[in-house]
Amino acid sequence: MEGGTIGDLQQLTRRRLGGDLSCATRDWSLEAELIDVSYDDDTPGISEDKRFYYGTLGYQATERLLLYGSYWVTTGHGVEQIVAQQVSSVQQRVEVPTMGVSYQLRESIMLKAQYAPVNIDLEVPSMGLAETIEFRHLSTAISVVF
Amino acid sequence: MLAVWLTSPAVSPARGQSESELHIFGFFQNAFMHQTGYTTKPPFQPESTRNSFSVQQQHNFFFRKDLHPNWWAFVNYEFLNSFNSARRWGSANLEEVWVRYRANARFNIKFGLSIPVFNNLNEIKNRTPLLPYIVRPLVYETSFSEFIAVEEFLPARAFLQTYGFVTVGATKLDYALFLGNGPNINSDPNHGQTGVDTTDSFFVGGRIGIRIGEWKAGLSATCSS
């Protein structure tokens, strides 16, 4: 919406709808979720709605070693003040395929590694602006219970 | 054993005892992160690479005391992102403070600040030893809250929650209902008490689910106005 003001999300009715599905056998596991967020915003051309979904497939290679692959996506609309006195609708999509391993070293110590190439697309349709951000993320971790 | 300990502090006092000792436990996850190949299109900046060690999210402290065979109290305190108040790093959050009454598997009720049951991962998202991920699925990664509005996607705080399951043959039917503040929480000390709802609105939600053998599925919803 051009020439308007940024709507306060806290003033809008927000609804979330989610679905989850999971299954676990001795060697394989599957998890998937969907979250849909919608706002009661009657402003034409403006939306703050968002969506997230992911799916993970895991394989228990040994009693202690788990391998997994996962895919995450968030899509969302929002408003930003790109230039003074004017707000614009912004669309964003974040896409992350990822894979990793976890190894249970002891009952209370877990070692983990994870790799993810990240892709972020941002677009302001009313201003013809678009940007893509890409990077690769590698992490290792130790998780401890005490 | 680890899963039982972390998902339901289930070590109950022996029958006949009214109170148990205070149990203190927790976990943490220390991570090393390497980011490479950071590029933008169009190219606003050159490709970059960076590394960082961090106490990535958690450090969680749990305090639990069984007040009675049917009542127990629980506190969950969380530190995020190498928390350091002097350097303004990370954050410290009171995640859960509740007392629970359990009548049986069909009926449990929590009074106080709790994590709402929503989808599969919300309740256990900060139980990092149970999860294979270092970085959790995006909206569940609380350490990203500084740049992703994770609270728009997930309900974070309920103040009254009831839940349980009903067994029908080999099938378990789950339910959860919760109530909390509306989104208009005051964060400015110049405008009065912080952390309180400034309106008369509420946030309500719940989940219904089904478990059959190795399968589990559910639908969750919330509404706040």
Short mmCIF file of N, CA and C in Angstrom, two decimals, chain B residues 10-106:
data_model
loop_
_atom_site.label_atom_id
_atom_site.label_comp_id
_atom_site.label_asym_id
_atom_site.label_seq_id
_atom_site.Cartn_x
_atom_site.Cartn_y
_atom_site.Cartn_z
N ALA B 10 9.50 -37.52 35.20
CA ALA B 10 8.55 -38.55 35.64
C ALA B 10 9.01 -39.30 36.85
N VAL B 11 10.11 -38.86 37.47
CA VAL B 11 10.55 -39.55 38.67
C VAL B 11 9.68 -39.07 39.81
N SER B 12 8.74 -39.84 40.16
CA SER B 12 7.77 -39.42 41.17
C SER B 12 8.21 -39.89 42.54
N PRO B 13 7.77 -39.21 43.54
CA PRO B 13 8.11 -39.68 44.89
C PRO B 13 7.42 -41.01 45.15
N ALA B 14 7.98 -41.78 46.04
CA ALA B 14 7.36 -43.04 46.41
C ALA B 14 6.01 -42.76 47.02
N ARG B 15 5.07 -43.66 46.77
CA ARG B 15 3.75 -43.49 47.33
C ARG B 15 3.85 -43.34 48.84
N GLY B 16 3.06 -42.43 49.38
CA GLY B 16 3.09 -42.18 50.81
C GLY B 16 3.93 -40.96 51.15
N GLN B 17 4.84 -40.56 50.29
CA GLN B 17 5.61 -39.35 50.53
C GLN B 17 4.85 -38.17 49.96
N SER B 18 4.83 -37.05 50.68
CA SER B 18 4.11 -35.90 50.18
C SER B 18 4.99 -35.03 49.30
N GLU B 19 6.25 -34.86 49.62
CA GLU B 19 7.15 -34.03 48.84
C GLU B 19 8.45 -34.76 48.61
N SER B 20 9.03 -34.46 47.46
CA SER B 20 10.35 -35.01 47.18
C SER B 20 11.37 -33.88 47.33
N GLU B 21 12.62 -34.23 47.17
CA GLU B 21 13.65 -33.21 47.19
C GLU B 21 13.59 -32.43 45.89
N LEU B 22 14.24 -31.28 45.88
CA LEU B 22 14.30 -30.46 44.67
C LEU B 22 15.28 -31.09 43.68
N HIS B 23 14.80 -31.33 42.46
CA HIS B 23 15.64 -31.87 41.40
C HIS B 23 16.13 -30.73 40.51
N ILE B 24 17.43 -30.66 40.32
CA ILE B 24 18.01 -29.65 39.43
C ILE B 24 18.76 -30.37 38.31
N PHE B 25 18.41 -30.07 37.10
CA PHE B 25 19.07 -30.71 35.97
C PHE B 25 19.00 -29.77 34.77
N GLY B 26 19.59 -30.15 33.68
CA GLY B 26 19.55 -29.29 32.50
C GLY B 26 20.41 -29.84 31.40
N PHE B 27 20.57 -29.01 30.41
CA PHE B 27 21.46 -29.40 29.33
C PHE B 27 21.96 -28.16 28.62
N PHE B 28 22.98 -28.37 27.81
CA PHE B 28 23.49 -27.28 26.99
C PHE B 28 24.00 -27.85 25.68
N GLN B 29 24.10 -26.96 24.72
CA GLN B 29 24.64 -27.33 23.43
C GLN B 29 25.67 -26.29 23.02
N ASN B 30 26.91 -26.71 22.88
CA ASN B 30 27.97 -25.84 22.40
C ASN B 30 28.24 -26.18 20.94
N ALA B 31 28.36 -25.14 20.13
CA ALA B 31 28.47 -25.37 18.69
C ALA B 31 29.59 -24.57 18.07
N PHE B 32 30.11 -25.10 16.96
CA PHE B 32 31.01 -24.36 16.10
C PHE B 32 30.32 -24.23 14.75
N MET B 33 30.22 -23.00 14.26
CA MET B 33 29.51 -22.76 13.01
C MET B 33 30.43 -22.10 11.99
N HIS B 34 30.38 -22.62 10.78
CA HIS B 34 31.20 -22.09 9.69
C HIS B 34 30.26 -21.71 8.55
N GLN B 35 30.28 -20.46 8.19
CA GLN B 35 29.43 -20.00 7.10
C GLN B 35 30.33 -19.53 5.96
N THR B 36 30.03 -20.01 4.78
CA THR B 36 30.87 -19.69 3.64
C THR B 36 30.01 -19.40 2.41
N GLY B 37 30.63 -18.79 1.44
CA GLY B 37 29.95 -18.58 0.18
C GLY B 37 28.80 -17.61 0.26
N TYR B 38 28.86 -16.64 1.19
CA TYR B 38 27.75 -15.67 1.32
C TYR B 38 27.78 -14.74 0.11
N THR B 39 26.72 -14.83 -0.72
CA THR B 39 26.64 -13.98 -1.91
C THR B 39 25.25 -13.39 -2.01
N THR B 40 25.16 -12.26 -2.66
CA THR B 40 23.87 -11.63 -2.92
C THR B 40 23.73 -11.40 -4.42
N LYS B 41 22.51 -11.46 -4.90
CA LYS B 41 22.22 -11.20 -6.31
C LYS B 41 21.10 -10.17 -6.36
N PRO B 42 21.27 -8.98 -6.86
CA PRO B 42 22.54 -8.49 -7.42
C PRO B 42 23.61 -8.41 -6.34
N PRO B 43 24.86 -8.35 -6.72
CA PRO B 43 25.98 -8.41 -5.77
C PRO B 43 26.18 -7.10 -5.02
N PHE B 44 25.52 -6.99 -3.81
CA PHE B 44 25.69 -5.78 -3.02
C PHE B 44 26.99 -5.77 -2.25
N GLN B 45 27.55 -6.98 -2.03
CA GLN B 45 28.80 -7.06 -1.28
C GLN B 45 29.57 -8.27 -1.75
N PRO B 46 30.89 -8.30 -1.52
CA PRO B 46 31.67 -9.46 -1.98
C PRO B 46 31.35 -10.69 -1.15
N GLU B 47 31.70 -11.85 -1.73
CA GLU B 47 31.49 -13.12 -1.05
C GLU B 47 32.26 -13.13 0.26
N SER B 48 31.64 -13.68 1.30
CA SER B 48 32.31 -13.65 2.60
C SER B 48 32.23 -15.02 3.26
N THR B 49 33.14 -15.21 4.21
CA THR B 49 33.21 -16.43 5.00
C THR B 49 33.40 -16.05 6.46
N ARG B 50 32.78 -16.80 7.36
CA ARG B 50 33.01 -16.52 8.77
C ARG B 50 32.83 -17.79 9.59
N ASN B 51 33.49 -17.78 10.77
CA ASN B 51 33.39 -18.89 11.72
C ASN B 51 33.00 -18.33 13.08
N SER B 52 32.39 -19.19 13.87
CA SER B 52 32.13 -18.77 15.25
C SER B 52 31.88 -19.97 16.13
N PHE B 53 32.49 -19.94 17.31
CA PHE B 53 32.08 -20.83 18.39
C PHE B 53 30.95 -20.12 19.15
N SER B 54 30.06 -20.90 19.73
CA SER B 54 29.04 -20.28 20.58
C SER B 54 28.42 -21.33 21.49
N VAL B 55 27.94 -20.84 22.60
CA VAL B 55 27.01 -21.68 23.37
C VAL B 55 25.68 -21.44 22.71
N GLN B 56 25.40 -22.23 21.69
CA GLN B 56 24.45 -21.84 20.65
C GLN B 56 23.09 -21.48 21.18
N GLN B 57 22.47 -22.31 21.92
CA GLN B 57 21.26 -21.82 22.40
C GLN B 57 21.16 -22.09 23.80
N GLN B 58 21.37 -23.21 23.97
CA GLN B 58 20.92 -23.57 25.21
C GLN B 58 22.01 -24.01 26.06
N HIS B 59 21.57 -23.30 26.96
CA HIS B 59 21.85 -23.69 28.26
C HIS B 59 20.51 -23.59 28.98
N ASN B 60 19.94 -24.72 29.33
CA ASN B 60 18.68 -24.72 30.08
C ASN B 60 18.90 -25.29 31.46
N PHE B 61 18.33 -24.60 32.43
CA PHE B 61 18.29 -25.13 33.79
C PHE B 61 16.87 -25.52 34.10
N PHE B 62 16.69 -26.72 34.64
CA PHE B 62 15.38 -27.17 35.06
C PHE B 62 15.38 -27.39 36.56
N PHE B 63 14.30 -26.95 37.19
CA PHE B 63 14.11 -27.18 38.62
C PHE B 63 12.75 -27.87 38.78
N ARG B 64 12.73 -28.99 39.49
CA ARG B 64 11.47 -29.71 39.63
C ARG B 64 11.33 -30.22 41.05
N LYS B 65 10.13 -30.08 41.55
CA LYS B 65 9.85 -30.63 42.88
C LYS B 65 8.47 -31.25 42.87
N ASP B 66 8.40 -32.47 43.33
CA ASP B 66 7.12 -33.17 43.46
C ASP B 66 6.51 -32.78 44.79
N LEU B 67 5.41 -32.05 44.73
CA LEU B 67 4.77 -31.54 45.94
C LEU B 67 3.82 -32.56 46.58
N HIS B 68 3.39 -33.49 45.73
CA HIS B 68 2.36 -34.45 46.13
C HIS B 68 2.32 -35.46 45.00
N PRO B 69 1.85 -36.68 45.23
CA PRO B 69 1.78 -37.63 44.12
C PRO B 69 1.06 -37.09 42.88
N ASN B 70 0.13 -36.15 43.05
CA ASN B 70 -0.61 -35.61 41.91
C ASN B 70 -0.17 -34.19 41.51
N TRP B 71 0.73 -33.61 42.25
CA TRP B 71 1.14 -32.23 42.00
C TRP B 71 2.65 -32.13 41.91
N TRP B 72 3.10 -31.45 40.85
CA TRP B 72 4.51 -31.08 40.89
C TRP B 72 4.75 -29.72 40.27
N ALA B 73 5.81 -29.08 40.71
CA ALA B 73 6.18 -27.74 40.25
C ALA B 73 7.43 -27.84 39.38
N PHE B 74 7.51 -26.93 38.38
CA PHE B 74 8.58 -27.03 37.39
C PHE B 74 8.98 -25.64 36.94
N VAL B 75 10.28 -25.41 36.84
CA VAL B 75 10.81 -24.14 36.33
C VAL B 75 11.87 -24.44 35.29
N ASN B 76 11.80 -23.72 34.18
CA ASN B 76 12.75 -23.88 33.07
C ASN B 76 13.32 -22.51 32.74
N TYR B 77 14.62 -22.36 32.94
CA TYR B 77 15.28 -21.08 32.67
C TYR B 77 16.28 -21.30 31.55
N GLU B 78 16.24 -20.43 30.54
CA GLU B 78 17.01 -20.66 29.32
C GLU B 78 17.93 -19.48 29.01
N PHE B 79 19.15 -19.79 28.62
CA PHE B 79 20.10 -18.79 28.15
C PHE B 79 20.39 -19.06 26.68
N LEU B 80 20.37 -18.01 25.89
CA LEU B 80 20.57 -18.16 24.44
C LEU B 80 21.81 -17.42 23.96
N ASN B 81 22.45 -18.00 22.96
CA ASN B 81 23.47 -17.30 22.18
C ASN B 81 24.59 -16.69 23.01
N SER B 82 25.27 -17.52 23.77
CA SER B 82 26.42 -17.07 24.57
C SER B 82 26.06 -15.88 25.44
N PHE B 83 24.95 -16.01 26.13
CA PHE B 83 24.41 -14.91 26.92
C PHE B 83 25.48 -14.20 27.75
N ASN B 84 25.51 -12.89 27.63
CA ASN B 84 26.41 -12.06 28.42
C ASN B 84 25.77 -10.68 28.51
N SER B 85 25.26 -10.33 29.67
CA SER B 85 24.53 -9.06 29.81
C SER B 85 25.46 -7.87 29.66
N ALA B 86 26.72 -8.00 30.09
CA ALA B 86 27.65 -6.88 29.99
C ALA B 86 27.93 -6.54 28.54
N ARG B 87 28.00 -7.57 27.70
CA ARG B 87 28.29 -7.35 26.27
C ARG B 87 27.01 -7.31 25.43
N ARG B 88 25.85 -7.49 26.09
CA ARG B 88 24.56 -7.47 25.36
C ARG B 88 24.50 -8.57 24.31
N TRP B 89 24.99 -9.73 24.67
CA TRP B 89 24.89 -10.89 23.80
C TRP B 89 23.74 -11.77 24.24
N GLY B 90 23.05 -12.32 23.30
CA GLY B 90 22.04 -13.33 23.61
C GLY B 90 20.95 -12.83 24.53
N SER B 91 20.31 -13.79 25.21
CA SER B 91 19.21 -13.43 26.10
C SER B 91 19.04 -14.49 27.16
N ALA B 92 18.37 -14.10 28.22
CA ALA B 92 18.00 -15.04 29.29
C ALA B 92 16.48 -15.02 29.37
N ASN B 93 15.87 -16.17 29.35
CA ASN B 93 14.41 -16.25 29.29
C ASN B 93 13.87 -17.21 30.33
N LEU B 94 12.80 -16.77 30.96
CA LEU B 94 12.06 -17.67 31.83
C LEU B 94 11.07 -18.40 30.94
N GLU B 95 11.36 -19.63 30.61
CA GLU B 95 10.56 -20.35 29.63
C GLU B 95 9.31 -21.00 30.22
N GLU B 96 9.48 -21.57 31.40
CA GLU B 96 8.34 -22.27 32.01
C GLU B 96 8.38 -22.08 33.53
N VAL B 97 7.22 -21.81 34.08
CA VAL B 97 7.06 -21.77 35.54
C VAL B 97 5.64 -22.24 35.83
N TRP B 98 5.47 -23.49 36.15
CA TRP B 98 4.11 -24.00 36.34
C TRP B 98 4.03 -25.03 37.45
N VAL B 99 2.82 -25.20 37.92
CA VAL B 99 2.50 -26.30 38.83
C VAL B 99 1.46 -27.15 38.11
N ARG B 100 1.63 -28.44 38.18
CA ARG B 100 0.76 -29.34 37.43
C ARG B 100 -0.01 -30.26 38.36
N TYR B 101 -1.28 -30.40 38.01
CA TYR B 101 -2.11 -31.40 38.68
C TYR B 101 -2.40 -32.51 37.66
N ARG B 102 -2.14 -33.72 38.06
CA ARG B 102 -2.42 -34.86 37.19
C ARG B 102 -3.44 -35.76 37.86
N ALA B 103 -4.62 -35.83 37.29
CA ALA B 103 -5.63 -36.75 37.80
C ALA B 103 -5.33 -38.16 37.30
N ASN B 104 -5.07 -38.24 36.02
CA ASN B 104 -4.75 -39.51 35.36
C ASN B 104 -4.27 -39.16 33.95
N ALA B 105 -4.08 -40.16 33.13
CA ALA B 105 -3.59 -39.91 31.76
C ALA B 105 -4.58 -39.07 30.96
N ARG B 106 -5.84 -39.12 31.33
CA ARG B 106 -6.85 -38.38 30.56
C ARG B 106 -6.90 -36.91 30.91
#
